């Protein structure tokens, strides 16, 4: 379900603040202890986060940075937002509607100013003020083990959903690998399916058009195409046998060692899978990245969106220290480059893992955000939660027979909820 206004604004967490968390000019005058909430539990566990803090302290010696790595990031932070206790710096959960950003997060500056330095600021702009800055942008696609696909006799990217299913069937028949892995149990990786919107149609306004589309799950619509593919993968038994047993951290090793072949994620995930392959004494070059299997006018399209946007808790007592951390992390830490990701800092070259996209002429689609707030309102009223994990998990459940209905009944229900919500909001 989408987060409701009551769930977001309840308790003591809904008062908000108009105090802008401006970038500090003199590091020697910035002090305090800040807590950074992160979904990157791997960086907390392997010491990467601690190393970043040590580098940060060379410039800001009077700031102490503490990290809280959250495995169920979306679920945990959603609950914390009912109080004032949601860290000093956090990644904005997908379930928070854009118009509620000012309720929970401190403004970081004007869109006119920050957009000169950073890409994607329009995704977190309300009333001309920016409430979150992304560290990286991410192209969408399938992370896949090229060696497994080649073993199945497949060397070219599939150009249609039907061909993709056929290729997965070949992987199942000719290799010992699980063709596709849902990461159902952790949930949040499934939210990446919502990011496929705009890829089949190559339409930057695909999300904005949801505001006026009565039946987004009708044949020919992007959500129909993408969600049908997820349904067909699971329904044809091309994914893991029991979705309840999936494990995100373990999935990296599974794909790195060729035990699973494919996962729908963002380009940010490639380096993590390559590292897992290397640690398992496998060739990291086996990990590749392919676009959604659909073409428009003979070319693939990949939507480029910001990954999590970093924000400052509006109730933080150390906003200057929190802002110093965000700016340093995005512009100085080198984290985007280490992750082979698209840096949000304007003018930064594309990472090496997207070179195959460039070579193949994949077009990068940057979605417009003119009607994001309106789409969020419809999504919330419909209780679908396009960017939440419950919605794709339900598709998986129906497809595997763990919930009633079939694909047509699921899509019919989604269309009714969406059109009813439009009617309710007028």
PDB file of N, CA, C and O in Angstrom, residues 119-123 134-141 192 194-200 202-207 264-268 289 291 300-309 340-345 348 350-351 354 357-358 362-369:
ATOM      1  N   UNK A 119      22.639  17.121 -11.314  1.00  0.00           N
ATOM      2  CA  UNK A 119      21.527  16.615 -12.103  1.00  0.00           C
ATOM      3  C   UNK A 119      20.449  16.057 -11.171  1.00  0.00           C
ATOM      4  O   UNK A 119      20.718  15.805  -9.993  1.00  0.00           O
ATOM      5  N   UNK A 120      19.265  15.880 -11.701  1.00  0.00           N
ATOM      6  CA  UNK A 120      18.139  15.201 -11.037  1.00  0.00           C
ATOM      7  C   UNK A 120      17.494  16.011  -9.911  1.00  0.00           C
ATOM      8  O   UNK A 120      16.655  15.483  -9.186  1.00  0.00           O
ATOM      9  N   UNK A 121      17.862  17.278  -9.742  1.00  0.00           N
ATOM     10  CA  UNK A 121      17.272  18.043  -8.631  1.00  0.00           C
ATOM     11  C   UNK A 121      15.765  18.229  -8.806  1.00  0.00           C
ATOM     12  O   UNK A 121      15.043  18.414  -7.812  1.00  0.00           O
ATOM     13  N   UNK A 122      15.275  18.146 -10.057  1.00  0.00           N
ATOM     14  CA  UNK A 122      13.835  18.314 -10.278  1.00  0.00           C
ATOM     15  C   UNK A 122      13.019  17.203  -9.626  1.00  0.00           C
ATOM     16  O   UNK A 122      11.837  17.374  -9.349  1.00  0.00           O
ATOM     17  N   UNK A 123      13.660  16.069  -9.330  1.00  0.00           N
ATOM     18  CA  UNK A 123      12.952  14.956  -8.697  1.00  0.00           C
ATOM     19  C   UNK A 123      12.668  15.222  -7.225  1.00  0.00           C
ATOM     20  O   UNK A 123      11.902  14.475  -6.608  1.00  0.00           O
ATOM     21  N   UNK A 134      20.716  13.605  -5.153  1.00  0.00           N
ATOM     22  CA  UNK A 134      21.160  12.240  -5.445  1.00  0.00           C
ATOM     23  C   UNK A 134      22.681  12.195  -5.538  1.00  0.00           C
ATOM     24  O   UNK A 134      23.312  13.147  -6.004  1.00  0.00           O
ATOM     25  N   UNK A 135      23.245  11.093  -5.081  1.00  0.00           N
ATOM     26  CA  UNK A 135      24.671  10.855  -5.299  1.00  0.00           C
ATOM     27  C   UNK A 135      24.887  10.360  -6.717  1.00  0.00           C
ATOM     28  O   UNK A 135      25.801  10.795  -7.411  1.00  0.00           O
ATOM     29  N   UNK A 136      24.014   9.465  -7.155  1.00  0.00           N
ATOM     30  CA  UNK A 136      24.161   8.866  -8.475  1.00  0.00           C
ATOM     31  C   UNK A 136      22.837   8.824  -9.214  1.00  0.00           C
ATOM     32  O   UNK A 136      21.769   8.852  -8.615  1.00  0.00           O
ATOM     33  N   UNK A 137      22.959   8.763 -10.523  1.00  0.00           N
ATOM     34  CA  UNK A 137      21.834   8.418 -11.366  1.00  0.00           C
ATOM     35  C   UNK A 137      22.029   6.974 -11.791  1.00  0.00           C
ATOM     36  O   UNK A 137      23.158   6.466 -11.804  1.00  0.00           O
ATOM     37  N   UNK A 138      20.953   6.325 -12.114  1.00  0.00           N
ATOM     38  CA  UNK A 138      21.065   4.927 -12.493  1.00  0.00           C
ATOM     39  C   UNK A 138      20.242   4.650 -13.738  1.00  0.00           C
ATOM     40  O   UNK A 138      19.101   5.097 -13.853  1.00  0.00           O
ATOM     41  N   UNK A 139      20.859   3.972 -14.696  1.00  0.00           N
ATOM     42  CA  UNK A 139      20.134   3.511 -15.868  1.00  0.00           C
ATOM     43  C   UNK A 139      19.460   2.191 -15.498  1.00  0.00           C
ATOM     44  O   UNK A 139      19.955   1.452 -14.648  1.00  0.00           O
ATOM     45  N   UNK A 140      18.319   1.893 -16.120  1.00  0.00           N
ATOM     46  CA  UNK A 140      17.672   0.631 -15.784  1.00  0.00           C
ATOM     47  C   UNK A 140      18.046  -0.461 -16.776  1.00  0.00           C
ATOM     48  O   UNK A 140      18.450  -0.194 -17.909  1.00  0.00           O
ATOM     49  N   UNK A 141      17.958  -1.677 -16.300  1.00  0.00           N
ATOM     50  CA  UNK A 141      18.303  -2.803 -17.146  1.00  0.00           C
ATOM     51  C   UNK A 141      18.411  -4.088 -16.340  1.00  0.00           C
ATOM     52  O   UNK A 141      18.176  -4.108 -15.132  1.00  0.00           O
ATOM     53  N   UNK A 192      12.414  -1.834  -8.240  1.00  0.00           N
ATOM     54  CA  UNK A 192      13.056  -1.422  -9.489  1.00  0.00           C
ATOM     55  C   UNK A 192      12.147  -1.639 -10.699  1.00  0.00           C
ATOM     56  O   UNK A 192      12.341  -0.997 -11.736  1.00  0.00           O
ATOM     57  N   UNK A 194       9.143  -0.696 -10.982  1.00  0.00           N
ATOM     58  CA  UNK A 194       8.467   0.583 -11.218  1.00  0.00           C
ATOM     59  C   UNK A 194       9.318   1.541 -12.022  1.00  0.00           C
ATOM     60  O   UNK A 194       8.800   2.413 -12.746  1.00  0.00           O
ATOM     61  N   UNK A 195      10.638   1.372 -11.948  1.00  0.00           N
ATOM     62  CA  UNK A 195      11.548   2.246 -12.681  1.00  0.00           C
ATOM     63  C   UNK A 195      11.626   1.901 -14.167  1.00  0.00           C
ATOM     64  O   UNK A 195      12.279   2.603 -14.934  1.00  0.00           O
ATOM     65  N   UNK A 196      10.969   0.806 -14.562  1.00  0.00           N
ATOM     66  CA  UNK A 196      10.954   0.440 -15.985  1.00  0.00           C
ATOM     67  C   UNK A 196      10.021   1.336 -16.790  1.00  0.00           C
ATOM     68  O   UNK A 196      10.110   1.387 -18.023  1.00  0.00           O
ATOM     69  N   UNK A 197       9.152   2.059 -16.105  1.00  0.00           N
ATOM     70  CA  UNK A 197       8.205   2.944 -16.785  1.00  0.00           C
ATOM     71  C   UNK A 197       8.957   3.940 -17.674  1.00  0.00           C
ATOM     72  O   UNK A 197       9.820   4.672 -17.206  1.00  0.00           O
ATOM     73  N   UNK A 198       8.629   3.941 -18.947  1.00  0.00           N
ATOM     74  CA  UNK A 198       9.298   4.829 -19.898  1.00  0.00           C
ATOM     75  C   UNK A 198      10.256   4.116 -20.824  1.00  0.00           C
ATOM     76  O   UNK A 198      10.588   4.637 -21.887  1.00  0.00           O
ATOM     77  N   UNK A 199      10.698   2.911 -20.438  1.00  0.00           N
ATOM     78  CA  UNK A 199      11.627   2.175 -21.297  1.00  0.00           C
ATOM     79  C   UNK A 199      10.959   1.568 -22.526  1.00  0.00           C
ATOM     80  O   UNK A 199      11.444   1.755 -23.645  1.00  0.00           O
ATOM     81  N   UNK A 200       9.843   0.824 -22.398  1.00  0.00           N
ATOM     82  CA  UNK A 200       9.232   0.255 -23.600  1.00  0.00           C
ATOM     83  C   UNK A 200       8.805   1.315 -24.615  1.00  0.00           C
ATOM     84  O   UNK A 200       8.973   1.133 -25.822  1.00  0.00           O
ATOM     85  N   UNK A 202       9.959   4.485 -24.715  1.00  0.00           N
ATOM     86  CA  UNK A 202      11.012   5.498 -24.916  1.00  0.00           C
ATOM     87  C   UNK A 202      10.458   6.905 -24.709  1.00  0.00           C
ATOM     88  O   UNK A 202      10.880   7.858 -25.365  1.00  0.00           O
ATOM     89  N   UNK A 203       9.526   7.022 -23.789  1.00  0.00           N
ATOM     90  CA  UNK A 203       8.805   8.285 -23.601  1.00  0.00           C
ATOM     91  C   UNK A 203       9.204   8.943 -22.284  1.00  0.00           C
ATOM     92  O   UNK A 203       8.899   8.422 -21.214  1.00  0.00           O
ATOM     93  N   UNK A 204       9.872  10.094 -22.339  1.00  0.00           N
ATOM     94  CA  UNK A 204      10.244  10.771 -21.092  1.00  0.00           C
ATOM     95  C   UNK A 204       9.040  11.227 -20.270  1.00  0.00           C
ATOM     96  O   UNK A 204       9.167  11.455 -19.071  1.00  0.00           O
ATOM     97  N   UNK A 205       7.878  11.355 -20.903  1.00  0.00           N
ATOM     98  CA  UNK A 205       6.682  11.802 -20.185  1.00  0.00           C
ATOM     99  C   UNK A 205       5.820  10.633 -19.721  1.00  0.00           C
ATOM    100  O   UNK A 205       4.675  10.837 -19.315  1.00  0.00           O
ATOM    101  N   UNK A 206       6.360   9.419 -19.766  1.00  0.00           N
ATOM    102  CA  UNK A 206       5.555   8.239 -19.419  1.00  0.00           C
ATOM    103  C   UNK A 206       4.957   8.337 -18.025  1.00  0.00           C
ATOM    104  O   UNK A 206       3.783   7.988 -17.811  1.00  0.00           O
ATOM    105  N   UNK A 207       5.726   8.796 -17.058  1.00  0.00           N
ATOM    106  CA  UNK A 207       5.199   8.910 -15.696  1.00  0.00           C
ATOM    107  C   UNK A 207       4.176  10.034 -15.608  1.00  0.00           C
ATOM    108  O   UNK A 207       3.108   9.865 -15.006  1.00  0.00           O
ATOM    109  N   UNK A 264      16.526  -7.936 -12.631  1.00  0.00           N
ATOM    110  CA  UNK A 264      16.168  -6.579 -13.056  1.00  0.00           C
ATOM    111  C   UNK A 264      16.547  -5.619 -11.936  1.00  0.00           C
ATOM    112  O   UNK A 264      15.991  -5.631 -10.846  1.00  0.00           O
ATOM    113  N   UNK A 265      17.540  -4.776 -12.206  1.00  0.00           N
ATOM    114  CA  UNK A 265      18.033  -3.827 -11.209  1.00  0.00           C
ATOM    115  C   UNK A 265      18.438  -2.538 -11.926  1.00  0.00           C
ATOM    116  O   UNK A 265      18.018  -2.296 -13.051  1.00  0.00           O
ATOM    117  N   UNK A 266      19.253  -1.735 -11.278  1.00  0.00           N
ATOM    118  CA  UNK A 266      19.797  -0.552 -11.920  1.00  0.00           C
ATOM    119  C   UNK A 266      21.279  -0.739 -12.194  1.00  0.00           C
ATOM    120  O   UNK A 266      21.908  -1.682 -11.695  1.00  0.00           O
ATOM    121  N   UNK A 267      21.843   0.167 -12.977  1.00  0.00           N
ATOM    122  CA  UNK A 267      23.262   0.060 -13.325  1.00  0.00           C
ATOM    123  C   UNK A 267      24.155   0.133 -12.093  1.00  0.00           C
ATOM    124  O   UNK A 267      25.305  -0.328 -12.119  1.00  0.00           O
ATOM    125  N   UNK A 268      23.626   0.670 -11.004  1.00  0.00           N
ATOM    126  CA  UNK A 268      24.390   0.749  -9.760  1.00  0.00           C
ATOM    127  C   UNK A 268      24.792  -0.631  -9.249  1.00  0.00           C
ATOM    128  O   UNK A 268      25.755  -0.777  -8.505  1.00  0.00           O
ATOM    129  N   UNK A 289      25.188  -6.043 -18.474  1.00  0.00           N
ATOM    130  CA  UNK A 289      24.001  -5.223 -18.233  1.00  0.00           C
ATOM    131  C   UNK A 289      23.281  -5.051 -19.559  1.00  0.00           C
ATOM    132  O   UNK A 289      23.878  -4.606 -20.544  1.00  0.00           O
ATOM    133  N   UNK A 291      19.501  -3.860 -21.675  1.00  0.00           N
ATOM    134  CA  UNK A 291      18.296  -3.037 -21.542  1.00  0.00           C
ATOM    135  C   UNK A 291      17.018  -3.852 -21.542  1.00  0.00           C
ATOM    136  O   UNK A 291      17.020  -5.045 -21.880  1.00  0.00           O
ATOM    137  N   UNK A 300      16.912   0.364 -28.425  1.00  0.00           N
ATOM    138  CA  UNK A 300      16.525   0.194 -27.029  1.00  0.00           C
ATOM    139  C   UNK A 300      16.494   1.555 -26.334  1.00  0.00           C
ATOM    140  O   UNK A 300      17.158   2.508 -26.766  1.00  0.00           O
ATOM    141  N   UNK A 301      15.762   1.614 -25.225  1.00  0.00           N
ATOM    142  CA  UNK A 301      15.771   2.811 -24.387  1.00  0.00           C
ATOM    143  C   UNK A 301      15.959   2.412 -22.931  1.00  0.00           C
ATOM    144  O   UNK A 301      15.419   1.401 -22.482  1.00  0.00           O
ATOM    145  N   UNK A 302      16.710   3.200 -22.223  1.00  0.00           N
ATOM    146  CA  UNK A 302      16.910   2.983 -20.796  1.00  0.00           C
ATOM    147  C   UNK A 302      16.621   4.287 -20.061  1.00  0.00           C
ATOM    148  O   UNK A 302      17.200   5.330 -20.386  1.00  0.00           O
ATOM    149  N   UNK A 303      15.707   4.199 -19.113  1.00  0.00           N
ATOM    150  CA  UNK A 303      15.370   5.383 -18.323  1.00  0.00           C
ATOM    151  C   UNK A 303      16.474   5.636 -17.300  1.00  0.00           C
ATOM    152  O   UNK A 303      16.942   4.718 -16.631  1.00  0.00           O
ATOM    153  N   UNK A 304      16.900   6.872 -17.209  1.00  0.00           N
ATOM    154  CA  UNK A 304      17.908   7.264 -16.233  1.00  0.00           C
ATOM    155  C   UNK A 304      17.225   8.083 -15.145  1.00  0.00           C
ATOM    156  O   UNK A 304      16.636   9.127 -15.413  1.00  0.00           O
ATOM    157  N   UNK A 305      17.286   7.566 -13.947  1.00  0.00           N
ATOM    158  CA  UNK A 305      16.658   8.225 -12.801  1.00  0.00           C
ATOM    159  C   UNK A 305      17.685   8.410 -11.697  1.00  0.00           C
ATOM    160  O   UNK A 305      18.696   7.714 -11.663  1.00  0.00           O
ATOM    161  N   UNK A 306      17.386   9.305 -10.770  1.00  0.00           N
ATOM    162  CA  UNK A 306      18.271   9.379  -9.614  1.00  0.00           C
ATOM    163  C   UNK A 306      18.093   8.155  -8.735  1.00  0.00           C
ATOM    164  O   UNK A 306      16.980   7.640  -8.609  1.00  0.00           O
ATOM    165  N   UNK A 307      19.172   7.673  -8.168  1.00  0.00           N
ATOM    166  CA  UNK A 307      19.069   6.665  -7.122  1.00  0.00           C
ATOM    167  C   UNK A 307      18.554   7.411  -5.884  1.00  0.00           C
ATOM    168  O   UNK A 307      18.131   8.572  -5.982  1.00  0.00           O
ATOM    169  N   UNK A 308      18.626   6.791  -4.741  1.00  0.00           N
ATOM    170  CA  UNK A 308      18.179   7.469  -3.525  1.00  0.00           C
ATOM    171  C   UNK A 308      18.751   8.881  -3.440  1.00  0.00           C
ATOM    172  O   UNK A 308      19.927   9.118  -3.696  1.00  0.00           O
ATOM    173  N   UNK A 309      17.900   9.816  -3.039  1.00  0.00           N
ATOM    174  CA  UNK A 309      18.324  11.199  -2.840  1.00  0.00           C
ATOM    175  C   UNK A 309      18.578  11.434  -1.354  1.00  0.00           C
ATOM    176  O   UNK A 309      17.766  11.045  -0.517  1.00  0.00           O
ATOM    177  N   UNK A 340      30.893   2.565 -10.290  1.00  0.00           N
ATOM    178  CA  UNK A 340      30.681   2.595 -11.742  1.00  0.00           C
ATOM    179  C   UNK A 340      29.298   3.140 -12.078  1.00  0.00           C
ATOM    180  O   UNK A 340      28.599   2.623 -12.958  1.00  0.00           O
ATOM    181  N   UNK A 341      28.901   4.201 -11.372  1.00  0.00           N
ATOM    182  CA  UNK A 341      27.569   4.765 -11.537  1.00  0.00           C
ATOM    183  C   UNK A 341      27.635   6.147 -12.165  1.00  0.00           C
ATOM    184  O   UNK A 341      28.705   6.756 -12.260  1.00  0.00           O
ATOM    185  N   UNK A 342      26.478   6.616 -12.587  1.00  0.00           N
ATOM    186  CA  UNK A 342      26.377   7.940 -13.196  1.00  0.00           C
ATOM    187  C   UNK A 342      26.386   8.975 -12.082  1.00  0.00           C
ATOM    188  O   UNK A 342      25.458   9.050 -11.282  1.00  0.00           O
ATOM    189  N   UNK A 343      27.433   9.765 -12.000  1.00  0.00           N
ATOM    190  CA  UNK A 343      27.503  10.788 -10.954  1.00  0.00           C
ATOM    191  C   UNK A 343      26.458  11.864 -11.219  1.00  0.00           C
ATOM    192  O   UNK A 343      26.207  12.243 -12.370  1.00  0.00           O
ATOM    193  N   UNK A 344      25.860  12.380 -10.135  1.00  0.00           N
ATOM    194  CA  UNK A 344      24.886  13.463 -10.288  1.00  0.00           C
ATOM    195  C   UNK A 344      25.584  14.803 -10.520  1.00  0.00           C
ATOM    196  O   UNK A 344      24.928  15.781 -10.875  1.00  0.00           O
ATOM    197  N   UNK A 345      26.894  14.851 -10.312  1.00  0.00           N
ATOM    198  CA  UNK A 345      27.635  16.099 -10.523  1.00  0.00           C
ATOM    199  C   UNK A 345      27.759  16.341 -12.026  1.00  0.00           C
ATOM    200  O   UNK A 345      28.294  15.511 -12.768  1.00  0.00           O
ATOM    201  N   UNK A 348      30.364  15.005 -15.292  1.00  0.00           N
ATOM    202  CA  UNK A 348      31.145  13.801 -14.996  1.00  0.00           C
ATOM    203  C   UNK A 348      30.936  12.769 -16.115  1.00  0.00           C
ATOM    204  O   UNK A 348      29.807  12.534 -16.531  1.00  0.00           O
ATOM    205  N   UNK A 350      30.399   9.304 -18.250  1.00  0.00           N
ATOM    206  CA  UNK A 350      29.645   8.090 -17.976  1.00  0.00           C
ATOM    207  C   UNK A 350      30.581   6.974 -17.535  1.00  0.00           C
ATOM    208  O   UNK A 350      31.727   6.904 -17.985  1.00  0.00           O
ATOM    209  N   UNK A 351      30.121   6.080 -16.668  1.00  0.00           N
ATOM    210  CA  UNK A 351      30.960   4.985 -16.179  1.00  0.00           C
ATOM    211  C   UNK A 351      31.173   3.906 -17.242  1.00  0.00           C
ATOM    212  O   UNK A 351      30.397   3.775 -18.195  1.00  0.00           O
ATOM    213  N   UNK A 354      28.506   1.275 -18.604  1.00  0.00           N
ATOM    214  CA  UNK A 354      27.476   1.671 -19.554  1.00  0.00           C
ATOM    215  C   UNK A 354      28.017   1.824 -20.974  1.00  0.00           C
ATOM    216  O   UNK A 354      27.284   2.219 -21.886  1.00  0.00           O
ATOM    217  N   UNK A 357      26.041  -0.013 -23.554  1.00  0.00           N
ATOM    218  CA  UNK A 357      24.831   0.718 -23.924  1.00  0.00           C
ATOM    219  C   UNK A 357      25.153   1.757 -24.993  1.00  0.00           C
ATOM    220  O   UNK A 357      24.441   1.896 -25.992  1.00  0.00           O
ATOM    221  N   UNK A 358      26.232   2.510 -24.765  1.00  0.00           N
ATOM    222  CA  UNK A 358      26.631   3.523 -25.734  1.00  0.00           C
ATOM    223  C   UNK A 358      26.961   2.891 -27.078  1.00  0.00           C
ATOM    224  O   UNK A 358      26.535   3.378 -28.132  1.00  0.00           O
ATOM    225  N   UNK A 362      21.911   2.472 -27.314  1.00  0.00           N
ATOM    226  CA  UNK A 362      20.787   2.573 -26.377  1.00  0.00           C
ATOM    227  C   UNK A 362      20.546   4.046 -26.057  1.00  0.00           C
ATOM    228  O   UNK A 362      21.482   4.779 -25.737  1.00  0.00           O
ATOM    229  N   UNK A 363      19.309   4.474 -26.160  1.00  0.00           N
ATOM    230  CA  UNK A 363      18.988   5.866 -25.876  1.00  0.00           C
ATOM    231  C   UNK A 363      18.637   6.038 -24.401  1.00  0.00           C
ATOM    232  O   UNK A 363      17.864   5.253 -23.845  1.00  0.00           O
ATOM    233  N   UNK A 364      19.218   7.047 -23.788  1.00  0.00           N
ATOM    234  CA  UNK A 364      18.942   7.340 -22.385  1.00  0.00           C
ATOM    235  C   UNK A 364      17.763   8.304 -22.288  1.00  0.00           C
ATOM    236  O   UNK A 364      17.774   9.377 -22.886  1.00  0.00           O
ATOM    237  N   UNK A 365      16.759   7.898 -21.541  1.00  0.00           N
ATOM    238  CA  UNK A 365      15.541   8.690 -21.386  1.00  0.00           C
ATOM    239  C   UNK A 365      15.533   9.323 -20.006  1.00  0.00           C
ATOM    240  O   UNK A 365      15.617   8.617 -18.986  1.00  0.00           O
ATOM    241  N   UNK A 366      15.460  10.635 -19.963  1.00  0.00           N
ATOM    242  CA  UNK A 366      15.385  11.355 -18.688  1.00  0.00           C
ATOM    243  C   UNK A 366      13.933  11.766 -18.463  1.00  0.00           C
ATOM    244  O   UNK A 366      13.404  12.625 -19.175  1.00  0.00           O
ATOM    245  N   UNK A 367      13.249  11.146 -17.500  1.00  0.00           N
ATOM    246  CA  UNK A 367      11.816  11.407 -17.323  1.00  0.00           C
ATOM    247  C   UNK A 367      11.525  12.829 -16.876  1.00  0.00           C
ATOM    248  O   UNK A 367      12.272  13.417 -16.089  1.00  0.00           O
ATOM    249  N   UNK A 368      10.432  13.367 -17.396  1.00  0.00           N
ATOM    250  CA  UNK A 368       9.971  14.677 -16.953  1.00  0.00           C
ATOM    251  C   UNK A 368       9.221  14.519 -15.626  1.00  0.00           C
ATOM    252  O   UNK A 368       8.765  13.437 -15.279  1.00  0.00           O
ATOM    253  N   UNK A 369       9.104  15.611 -14.907  1.00  0.00           N
ATOM    254  CA  UNK A 369       8.468  15.565 -13.587  1.00  0.00           C
ATOM    255  C   UNK A 369       7.423  16.657 -13.418  1.00  0.00           C
ATOM    256  O   UNK A 369       7.156  17.110 -12.312  1.00  0.00           O
TER     257      UNK A 369
END
